[in-house]
PDB file of C-alpha atoms in Angstrom:
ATOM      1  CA  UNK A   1      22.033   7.201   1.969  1.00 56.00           C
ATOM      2  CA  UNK A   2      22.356  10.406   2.563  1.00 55.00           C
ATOM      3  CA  UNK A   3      26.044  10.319   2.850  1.00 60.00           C
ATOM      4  CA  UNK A   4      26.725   9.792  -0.782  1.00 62.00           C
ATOM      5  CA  UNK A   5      24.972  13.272  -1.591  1.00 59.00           C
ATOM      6  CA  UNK A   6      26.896  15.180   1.265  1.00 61.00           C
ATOM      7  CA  UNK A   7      29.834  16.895  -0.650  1.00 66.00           C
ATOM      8  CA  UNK A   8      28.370  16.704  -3.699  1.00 66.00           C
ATOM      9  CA  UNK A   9      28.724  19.624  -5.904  1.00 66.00           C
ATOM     10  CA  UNK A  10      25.659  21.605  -6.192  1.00 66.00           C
ATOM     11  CA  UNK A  11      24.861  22.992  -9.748  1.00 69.00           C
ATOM     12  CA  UNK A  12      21.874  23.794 -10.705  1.00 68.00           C
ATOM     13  CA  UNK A  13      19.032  26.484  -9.383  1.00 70.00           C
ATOM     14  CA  UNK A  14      16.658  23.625  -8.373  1.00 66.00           C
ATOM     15  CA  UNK A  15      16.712  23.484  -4.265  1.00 61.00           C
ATOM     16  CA  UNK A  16      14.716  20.083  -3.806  1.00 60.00           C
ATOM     17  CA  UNK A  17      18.399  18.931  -4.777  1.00 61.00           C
ATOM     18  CA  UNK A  18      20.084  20.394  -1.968  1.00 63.00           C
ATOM     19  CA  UNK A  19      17.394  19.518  -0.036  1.00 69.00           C
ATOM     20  CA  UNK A  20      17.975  15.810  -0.091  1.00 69.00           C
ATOM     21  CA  UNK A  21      19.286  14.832   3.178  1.00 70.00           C
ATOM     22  CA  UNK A  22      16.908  16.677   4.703  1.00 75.00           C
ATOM     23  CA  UNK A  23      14.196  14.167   2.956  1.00 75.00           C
ATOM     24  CA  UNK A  24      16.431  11.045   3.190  1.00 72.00           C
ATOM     25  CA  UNK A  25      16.586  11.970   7.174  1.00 75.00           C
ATOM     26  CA  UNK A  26      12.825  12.637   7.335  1.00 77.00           C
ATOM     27  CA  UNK A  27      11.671   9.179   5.727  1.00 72.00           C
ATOM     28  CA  UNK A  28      14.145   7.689   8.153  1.00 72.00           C
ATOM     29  CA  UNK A  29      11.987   9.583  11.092  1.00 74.00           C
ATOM     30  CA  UNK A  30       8.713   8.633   9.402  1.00 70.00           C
ATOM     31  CA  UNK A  31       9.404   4.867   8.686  1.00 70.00           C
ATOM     32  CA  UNK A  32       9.596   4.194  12.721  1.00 75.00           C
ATOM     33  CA  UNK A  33       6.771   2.467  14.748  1.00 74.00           C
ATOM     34  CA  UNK A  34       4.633   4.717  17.278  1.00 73.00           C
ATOM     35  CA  UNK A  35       5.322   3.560  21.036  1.00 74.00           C
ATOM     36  CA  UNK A  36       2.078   2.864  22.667  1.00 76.00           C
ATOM     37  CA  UNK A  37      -0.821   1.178  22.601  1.00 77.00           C
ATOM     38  CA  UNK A  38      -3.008   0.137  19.382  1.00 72.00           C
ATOM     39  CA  UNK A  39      -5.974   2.883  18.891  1.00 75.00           C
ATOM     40  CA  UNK A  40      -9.456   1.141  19.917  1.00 79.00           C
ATOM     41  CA  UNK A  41     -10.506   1.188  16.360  1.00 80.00           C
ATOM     42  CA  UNK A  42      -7.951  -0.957  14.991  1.00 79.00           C
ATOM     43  CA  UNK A  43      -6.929  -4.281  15.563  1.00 77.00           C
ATOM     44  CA  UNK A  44      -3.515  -5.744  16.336  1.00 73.00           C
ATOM     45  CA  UNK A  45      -1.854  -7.550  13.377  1.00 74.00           C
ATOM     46  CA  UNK A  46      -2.527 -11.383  13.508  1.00 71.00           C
ATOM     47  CA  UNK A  47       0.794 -13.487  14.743  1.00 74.00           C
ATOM     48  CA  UNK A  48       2.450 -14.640  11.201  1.00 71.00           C
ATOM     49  CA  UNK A  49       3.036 -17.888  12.751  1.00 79.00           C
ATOM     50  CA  UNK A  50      -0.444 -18.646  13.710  1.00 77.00           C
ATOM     51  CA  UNK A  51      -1.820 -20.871   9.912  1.00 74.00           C
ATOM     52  CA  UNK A  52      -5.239 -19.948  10.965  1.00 74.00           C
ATOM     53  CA  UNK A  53      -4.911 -16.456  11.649  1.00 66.00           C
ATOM     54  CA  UNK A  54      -4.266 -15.820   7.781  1.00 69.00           C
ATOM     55  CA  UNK A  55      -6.408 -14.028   5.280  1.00 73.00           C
ATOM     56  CA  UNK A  56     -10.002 -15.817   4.471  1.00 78.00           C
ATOM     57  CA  UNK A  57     -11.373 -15.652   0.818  1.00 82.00           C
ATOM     58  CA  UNK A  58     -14.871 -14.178  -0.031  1.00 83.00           C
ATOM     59  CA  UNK A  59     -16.863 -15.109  -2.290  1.00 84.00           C
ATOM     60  CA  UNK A  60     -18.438 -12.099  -4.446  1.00 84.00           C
ATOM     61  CA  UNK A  61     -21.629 -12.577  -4.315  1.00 81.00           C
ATOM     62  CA  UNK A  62     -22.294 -10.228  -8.023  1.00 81.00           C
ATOM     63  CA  UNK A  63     -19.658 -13.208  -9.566  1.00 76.00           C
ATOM     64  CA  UNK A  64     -21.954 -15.769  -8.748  1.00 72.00           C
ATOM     65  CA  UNK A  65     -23.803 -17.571 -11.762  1.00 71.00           C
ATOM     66  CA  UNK A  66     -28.010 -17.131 -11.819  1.00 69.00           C
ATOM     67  CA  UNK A  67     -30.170 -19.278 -13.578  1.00 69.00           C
ATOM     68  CA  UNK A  68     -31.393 -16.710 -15.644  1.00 66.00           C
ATOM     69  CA  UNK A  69     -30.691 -16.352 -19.643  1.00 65.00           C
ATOM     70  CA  UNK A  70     -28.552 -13.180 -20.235  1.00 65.00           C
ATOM     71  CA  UNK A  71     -29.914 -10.644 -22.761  1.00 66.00           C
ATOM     72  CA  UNK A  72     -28.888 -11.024 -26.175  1.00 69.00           C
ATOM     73  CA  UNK A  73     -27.990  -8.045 -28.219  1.00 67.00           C
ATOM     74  CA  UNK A  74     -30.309  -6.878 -31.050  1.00 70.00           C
ATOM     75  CA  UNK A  75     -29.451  -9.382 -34.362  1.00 69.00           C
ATOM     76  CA  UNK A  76     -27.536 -11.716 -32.780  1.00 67.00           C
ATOM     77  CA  UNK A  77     -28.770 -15.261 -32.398  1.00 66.00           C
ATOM     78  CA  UNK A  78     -27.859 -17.800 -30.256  1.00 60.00           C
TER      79      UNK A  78
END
């Protein structure tokens, strides 16, 4: 990507434009995997292929319905 912007002409006082490659290069750098093992406080992503291994809904318990009447606002009737 950054080739496009290499001999482009540079009017303009605003650096971050000239500056460009320099970001284009360091999200390159930045979007790479670390080598080594996984931290101990994190677990290892679960295999994609493995159906059981896949995200498991929660119910919330606050969205749950009580048996209780909700308060009515002042002048308003049922």
């Amino acid at each position: 990507m950054a080739e496009l912007f290499k001999d482009a002409p540079k009017t303009g006082k605003s650096p971050t434009v000239f500056a460009f490659p320099q970001v284009v290069e360091f999200l390159g750098v930045a979007g790479q995997p670390v080598q080594g093992p996984w931290p101990p406080h994190q677990e290892p992503r679960p295999d994609p292929t493995d159906i059981d291994s896949g995200p498991v809904a929660i119910p919330d318990p606050a969205g749950q319905p009580t048996d209780q009447p909700t308060a009515q606002p002042p002048g308003v009737r049922p």
